[in-house]
Coordinates of C-alpha atoms in Angstrom, one line a residue:
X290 CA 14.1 -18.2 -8.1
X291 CA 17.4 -17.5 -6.0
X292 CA 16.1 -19.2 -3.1
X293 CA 14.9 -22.3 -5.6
X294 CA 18.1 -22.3 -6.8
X295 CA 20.6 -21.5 -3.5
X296 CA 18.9 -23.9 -1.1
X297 CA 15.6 -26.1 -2.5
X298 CA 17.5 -27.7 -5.5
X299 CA 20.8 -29.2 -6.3
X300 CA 22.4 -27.1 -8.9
X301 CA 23.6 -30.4 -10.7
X302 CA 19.3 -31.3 -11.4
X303 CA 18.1 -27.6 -12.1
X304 CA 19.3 -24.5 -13.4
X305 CA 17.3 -21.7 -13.2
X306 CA 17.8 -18.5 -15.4
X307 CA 16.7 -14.9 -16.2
X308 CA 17.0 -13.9 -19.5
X309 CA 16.6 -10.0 -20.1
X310 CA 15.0 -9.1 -23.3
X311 CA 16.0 -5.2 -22.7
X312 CA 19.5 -4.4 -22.7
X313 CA 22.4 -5.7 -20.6
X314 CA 22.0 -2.4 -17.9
X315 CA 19.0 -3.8 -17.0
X316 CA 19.9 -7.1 -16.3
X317 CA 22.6 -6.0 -13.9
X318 CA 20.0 -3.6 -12.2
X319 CA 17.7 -6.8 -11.8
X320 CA 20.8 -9.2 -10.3
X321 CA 21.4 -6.0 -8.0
X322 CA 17.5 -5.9 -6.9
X323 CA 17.0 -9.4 -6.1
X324 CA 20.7 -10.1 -5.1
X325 CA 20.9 -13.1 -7.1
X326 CA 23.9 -15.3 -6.4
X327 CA 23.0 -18.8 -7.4
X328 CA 20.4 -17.8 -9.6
X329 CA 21.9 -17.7 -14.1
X330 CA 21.6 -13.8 -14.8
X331 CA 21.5 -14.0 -18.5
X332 CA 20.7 -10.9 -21.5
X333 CA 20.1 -11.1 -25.0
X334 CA 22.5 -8.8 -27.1
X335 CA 19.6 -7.6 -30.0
X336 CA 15.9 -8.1 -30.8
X337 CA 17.4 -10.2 -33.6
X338 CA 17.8 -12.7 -30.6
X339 CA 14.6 -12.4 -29.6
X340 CA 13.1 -15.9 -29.0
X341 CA 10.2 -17.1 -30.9
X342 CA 7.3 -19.1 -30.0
X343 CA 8.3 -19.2 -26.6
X344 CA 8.7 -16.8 -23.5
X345 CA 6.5 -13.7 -21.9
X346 CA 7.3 -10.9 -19.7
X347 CA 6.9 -10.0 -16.4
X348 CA 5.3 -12.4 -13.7
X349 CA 3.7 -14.4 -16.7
X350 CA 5.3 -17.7 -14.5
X351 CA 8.3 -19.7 -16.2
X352 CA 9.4 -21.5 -19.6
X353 CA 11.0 -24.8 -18.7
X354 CA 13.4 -26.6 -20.8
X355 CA 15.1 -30.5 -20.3
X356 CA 18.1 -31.6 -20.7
X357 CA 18.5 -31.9 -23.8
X358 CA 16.8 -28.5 -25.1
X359 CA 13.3 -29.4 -25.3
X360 CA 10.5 -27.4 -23.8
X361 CA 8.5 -29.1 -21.2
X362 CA 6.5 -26.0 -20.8
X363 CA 5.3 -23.0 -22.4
X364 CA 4.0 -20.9 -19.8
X365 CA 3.6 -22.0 -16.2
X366 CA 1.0 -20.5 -13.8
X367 CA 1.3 -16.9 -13.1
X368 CA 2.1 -15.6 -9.7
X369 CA -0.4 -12.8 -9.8
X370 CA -3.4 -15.2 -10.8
X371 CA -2.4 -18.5 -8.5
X372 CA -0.6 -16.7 -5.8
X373 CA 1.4 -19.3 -4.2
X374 CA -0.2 -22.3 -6.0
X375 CA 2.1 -20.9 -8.9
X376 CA 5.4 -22.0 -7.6
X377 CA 3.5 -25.2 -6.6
X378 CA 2.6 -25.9 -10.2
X379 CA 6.4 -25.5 -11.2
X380 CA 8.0 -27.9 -8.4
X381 CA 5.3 -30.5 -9.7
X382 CA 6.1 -30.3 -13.4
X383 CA 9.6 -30.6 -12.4
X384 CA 8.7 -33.8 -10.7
X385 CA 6.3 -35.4 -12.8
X386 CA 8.0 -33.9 -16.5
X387 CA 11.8 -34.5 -15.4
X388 CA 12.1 -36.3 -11.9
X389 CA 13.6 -33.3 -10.3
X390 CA 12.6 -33.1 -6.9
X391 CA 13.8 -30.4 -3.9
X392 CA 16.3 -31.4 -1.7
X393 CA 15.6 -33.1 2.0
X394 CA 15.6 -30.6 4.6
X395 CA 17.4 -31.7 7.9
X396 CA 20.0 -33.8 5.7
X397 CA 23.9 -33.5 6.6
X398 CA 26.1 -30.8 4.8
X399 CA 28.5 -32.6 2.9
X400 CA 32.3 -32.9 4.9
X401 CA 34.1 -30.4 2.7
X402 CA 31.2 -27.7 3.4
X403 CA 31.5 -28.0 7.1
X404 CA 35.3 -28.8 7.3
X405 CA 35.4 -25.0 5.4
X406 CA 33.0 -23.6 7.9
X407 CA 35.2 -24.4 10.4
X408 CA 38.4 -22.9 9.3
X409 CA 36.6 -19.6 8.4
X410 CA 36.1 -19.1 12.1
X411 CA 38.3 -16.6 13.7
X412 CA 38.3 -19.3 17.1
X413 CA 41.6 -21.2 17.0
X414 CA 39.3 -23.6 19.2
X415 CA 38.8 -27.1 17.7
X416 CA 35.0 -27.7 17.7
X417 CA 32.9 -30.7 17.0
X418 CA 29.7 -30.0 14.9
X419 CA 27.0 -32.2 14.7
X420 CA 24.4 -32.9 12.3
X421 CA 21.5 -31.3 14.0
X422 CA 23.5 -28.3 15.2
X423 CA 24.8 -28.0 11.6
X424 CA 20.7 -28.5 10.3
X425 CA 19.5 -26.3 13.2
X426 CA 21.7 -23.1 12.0
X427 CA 20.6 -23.6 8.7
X428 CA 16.8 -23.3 9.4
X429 CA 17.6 -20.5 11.7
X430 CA 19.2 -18.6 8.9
X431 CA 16.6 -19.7 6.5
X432 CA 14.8 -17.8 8.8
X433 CA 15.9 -14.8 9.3
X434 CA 16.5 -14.9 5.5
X435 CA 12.4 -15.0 5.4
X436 CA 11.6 -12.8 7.8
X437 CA 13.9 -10.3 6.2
X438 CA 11.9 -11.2 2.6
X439 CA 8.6 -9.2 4.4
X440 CA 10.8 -6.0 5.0
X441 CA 9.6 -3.2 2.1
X442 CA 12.5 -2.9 -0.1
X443 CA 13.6 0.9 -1.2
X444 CA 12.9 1.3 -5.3
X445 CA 16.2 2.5 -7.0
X446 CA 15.9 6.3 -8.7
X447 CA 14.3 5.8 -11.9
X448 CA 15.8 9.7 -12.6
X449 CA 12.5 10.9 -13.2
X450 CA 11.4 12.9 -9.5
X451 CA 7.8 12.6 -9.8
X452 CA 7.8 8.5 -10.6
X453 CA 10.4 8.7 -7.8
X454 CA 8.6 10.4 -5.2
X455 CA 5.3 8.5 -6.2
X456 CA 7.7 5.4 -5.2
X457 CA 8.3 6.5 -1.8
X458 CA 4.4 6.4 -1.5
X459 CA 3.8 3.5 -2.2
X460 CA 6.4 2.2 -0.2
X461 CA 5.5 4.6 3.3
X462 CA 1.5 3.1 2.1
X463 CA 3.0 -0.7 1.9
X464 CA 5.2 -0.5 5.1
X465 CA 2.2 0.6 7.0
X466 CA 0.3 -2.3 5.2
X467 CA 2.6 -4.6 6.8
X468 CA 3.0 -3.1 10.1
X469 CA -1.1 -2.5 10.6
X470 CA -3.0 -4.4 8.1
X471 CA -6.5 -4.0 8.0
X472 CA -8.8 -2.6 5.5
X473 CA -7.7 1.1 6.3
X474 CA -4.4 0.6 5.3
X475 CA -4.9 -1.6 2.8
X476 CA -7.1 1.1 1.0
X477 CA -4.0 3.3 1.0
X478 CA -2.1 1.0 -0.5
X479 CA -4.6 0.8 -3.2
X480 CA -5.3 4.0 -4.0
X481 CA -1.6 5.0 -3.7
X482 CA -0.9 2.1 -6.6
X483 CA -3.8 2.8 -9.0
X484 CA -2.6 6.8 -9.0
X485 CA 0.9 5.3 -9.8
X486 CA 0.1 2.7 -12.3
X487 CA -2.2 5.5 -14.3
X488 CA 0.7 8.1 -14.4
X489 CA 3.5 5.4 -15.3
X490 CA 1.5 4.2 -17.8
X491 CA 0.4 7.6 -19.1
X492 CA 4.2 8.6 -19.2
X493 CA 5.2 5.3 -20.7
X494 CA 2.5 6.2 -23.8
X495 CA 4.0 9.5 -23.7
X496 CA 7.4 8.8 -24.7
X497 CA 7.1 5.6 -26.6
X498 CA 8.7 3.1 -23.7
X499 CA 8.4 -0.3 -24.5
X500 CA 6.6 -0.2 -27.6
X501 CA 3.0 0.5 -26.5
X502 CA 2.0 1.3 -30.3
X503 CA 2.3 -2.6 -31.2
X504 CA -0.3 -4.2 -28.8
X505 CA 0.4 -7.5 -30.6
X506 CA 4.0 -8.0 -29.7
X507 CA 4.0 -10.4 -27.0
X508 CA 7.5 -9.5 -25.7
X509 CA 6.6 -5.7 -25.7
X510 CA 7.5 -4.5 -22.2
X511 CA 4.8 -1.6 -21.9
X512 CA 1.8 -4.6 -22.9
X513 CA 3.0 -6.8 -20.1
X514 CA 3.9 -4.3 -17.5
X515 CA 0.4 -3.3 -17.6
X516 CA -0.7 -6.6 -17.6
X517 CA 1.1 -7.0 -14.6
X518 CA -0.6 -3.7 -12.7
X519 CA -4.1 -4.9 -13.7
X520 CA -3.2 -8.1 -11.8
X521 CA -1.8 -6.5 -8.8
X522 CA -4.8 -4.5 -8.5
X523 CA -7.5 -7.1 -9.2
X524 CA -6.1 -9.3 -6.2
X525 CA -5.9 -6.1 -3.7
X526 CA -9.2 -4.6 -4.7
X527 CA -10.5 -8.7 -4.5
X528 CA -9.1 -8.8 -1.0
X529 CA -10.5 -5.8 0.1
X530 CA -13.7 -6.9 -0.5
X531 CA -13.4 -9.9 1.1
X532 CA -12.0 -8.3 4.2
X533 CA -15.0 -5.2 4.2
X534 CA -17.4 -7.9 3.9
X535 CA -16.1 -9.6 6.7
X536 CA -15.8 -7.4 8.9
X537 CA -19.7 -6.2 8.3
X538 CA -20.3 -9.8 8.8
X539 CA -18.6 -9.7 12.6
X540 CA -19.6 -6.2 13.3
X541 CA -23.7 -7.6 12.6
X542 CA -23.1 -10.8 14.6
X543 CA -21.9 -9.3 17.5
X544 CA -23.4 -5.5 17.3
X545 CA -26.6 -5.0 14.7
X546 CA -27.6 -8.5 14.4
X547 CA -28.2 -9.3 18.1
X548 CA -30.0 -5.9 19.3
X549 CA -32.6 -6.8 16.1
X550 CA -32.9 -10.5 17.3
X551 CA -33.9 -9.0 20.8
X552 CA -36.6 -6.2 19.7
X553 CA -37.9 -9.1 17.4
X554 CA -38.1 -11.4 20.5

């Protein structure tokens, strides 16, 4: 969302929000997480507040809303089901539902916004800046602003040591993932996450966090979190199979499979 809403769209055709259903502690700790800076950062005060009809949890995908109040959707595609193709499916409803499209890339920064950049530098040297010098640093910072995306983020202390340490786990198992992925490391990553998920969601039962008693309430946090772990697993358990039966499938072609074709031959 913050990089939808710092460099994709214009401000002026789409907002994008957050709206925290817990408390307003946690909305601050999410702004802090994802550093959002462009993106709204919003909380509801009570359940009283709670909307109605409208909205899920989690990575359920977005609720989007025209001009004048009106929902255009529901419930867009989840990232954990459509991977990618889910923030596909919200830049074409914006299109097709409200004529919202992302902005040009390689167009020229507006005068004021590189007349500022200018006098921000410490160089009392006049300098002339072209448009592709002024497009050219912007891709390179897009960049490094993706390449940085990949790096494994520390979790913030929960206060509990055991959820904590598991944490550091999963992130030593993910780094590695990202570093040296292959099937090996990849199975770390799994098992590390489905010990997690079982004990979170064991202490979560335990001590009544986010309602898991009413299994109806669609904004209760402990139903969609769950939902959310059963997803994460599903797609890495999915793509470990895939990748264990391809590698069998190049270790026959160019191992098992020919020494059989000989002896047949």
């Amino acid at each position: 969302m913050e990089q939808w809403a710092s460099r994709t769209y214009d401000r002026r055709d789409v907002q994008f929000l957050t709206v925290c259903v817990d408390s307003l502690g946690v909305a601050k700790q999410f702004a802090h997480m994802f550093r959002f800076a462009h993106v709204v950062n919003c909380h509801i005060p009570s359940r009283g507040y709670m909307p109605v009809g409208y909205g899920q949890l989690g990575c359920s995908g977005f609720i989007v809303v025209d001009p004048q109040g009106n929902f255009v959707s529901r419930k867009t595609k989840a990232y954990l089901q459509y991977g990618e193709a889910a923030f596909t499916h919200v830049e074409e409803l914006l299109q097709a539902r409200l004529g919202v499209s992302p902005r040009k890339r390689n167009t020229v920064l507006p005068t004021k916004m590189v007349s500022s950049s200018l006098s921000s530098s410490s160089s009392s040297t006049i300098t002339t800046v072209s448009p592709q010098d002024t497009n050219q640093k912007e891709e390179e910072e897009e960049e490094k602003k993706d390449s940085a995306a990949v790096d494994v983020q520390p979790v913030p202390s929960v206060g509990i040591e055991s959820m904590d340490a598991e944490h550091e786990q999963c992130e030593e198992a993910l780094s590695l993932l990202l570093t040296s992925p292959n099937t090996q490391t990849l199975e770390r990553v799994l098992i590390e996450l489905t010990s997690h998920f079982s004990h979170e969601e064991e202490l979560m039962k335990k001590h009544g966090f986010g309602q898991p008693v009413d299994a109806n309430d669609p904004f209760s946090p402990f139903r969609s979190h769950v939902k959310d772990h059963e997803r994460i697993l599903e797609l890495g358990y999915s793509e470990l199979a895939r990748a264990s039966t391809n590698a069998q499938a190049i270790a026959c072609s160019t191992g098992g499979g020919g020494g059989g074709g000989n002896g047949g031959s």
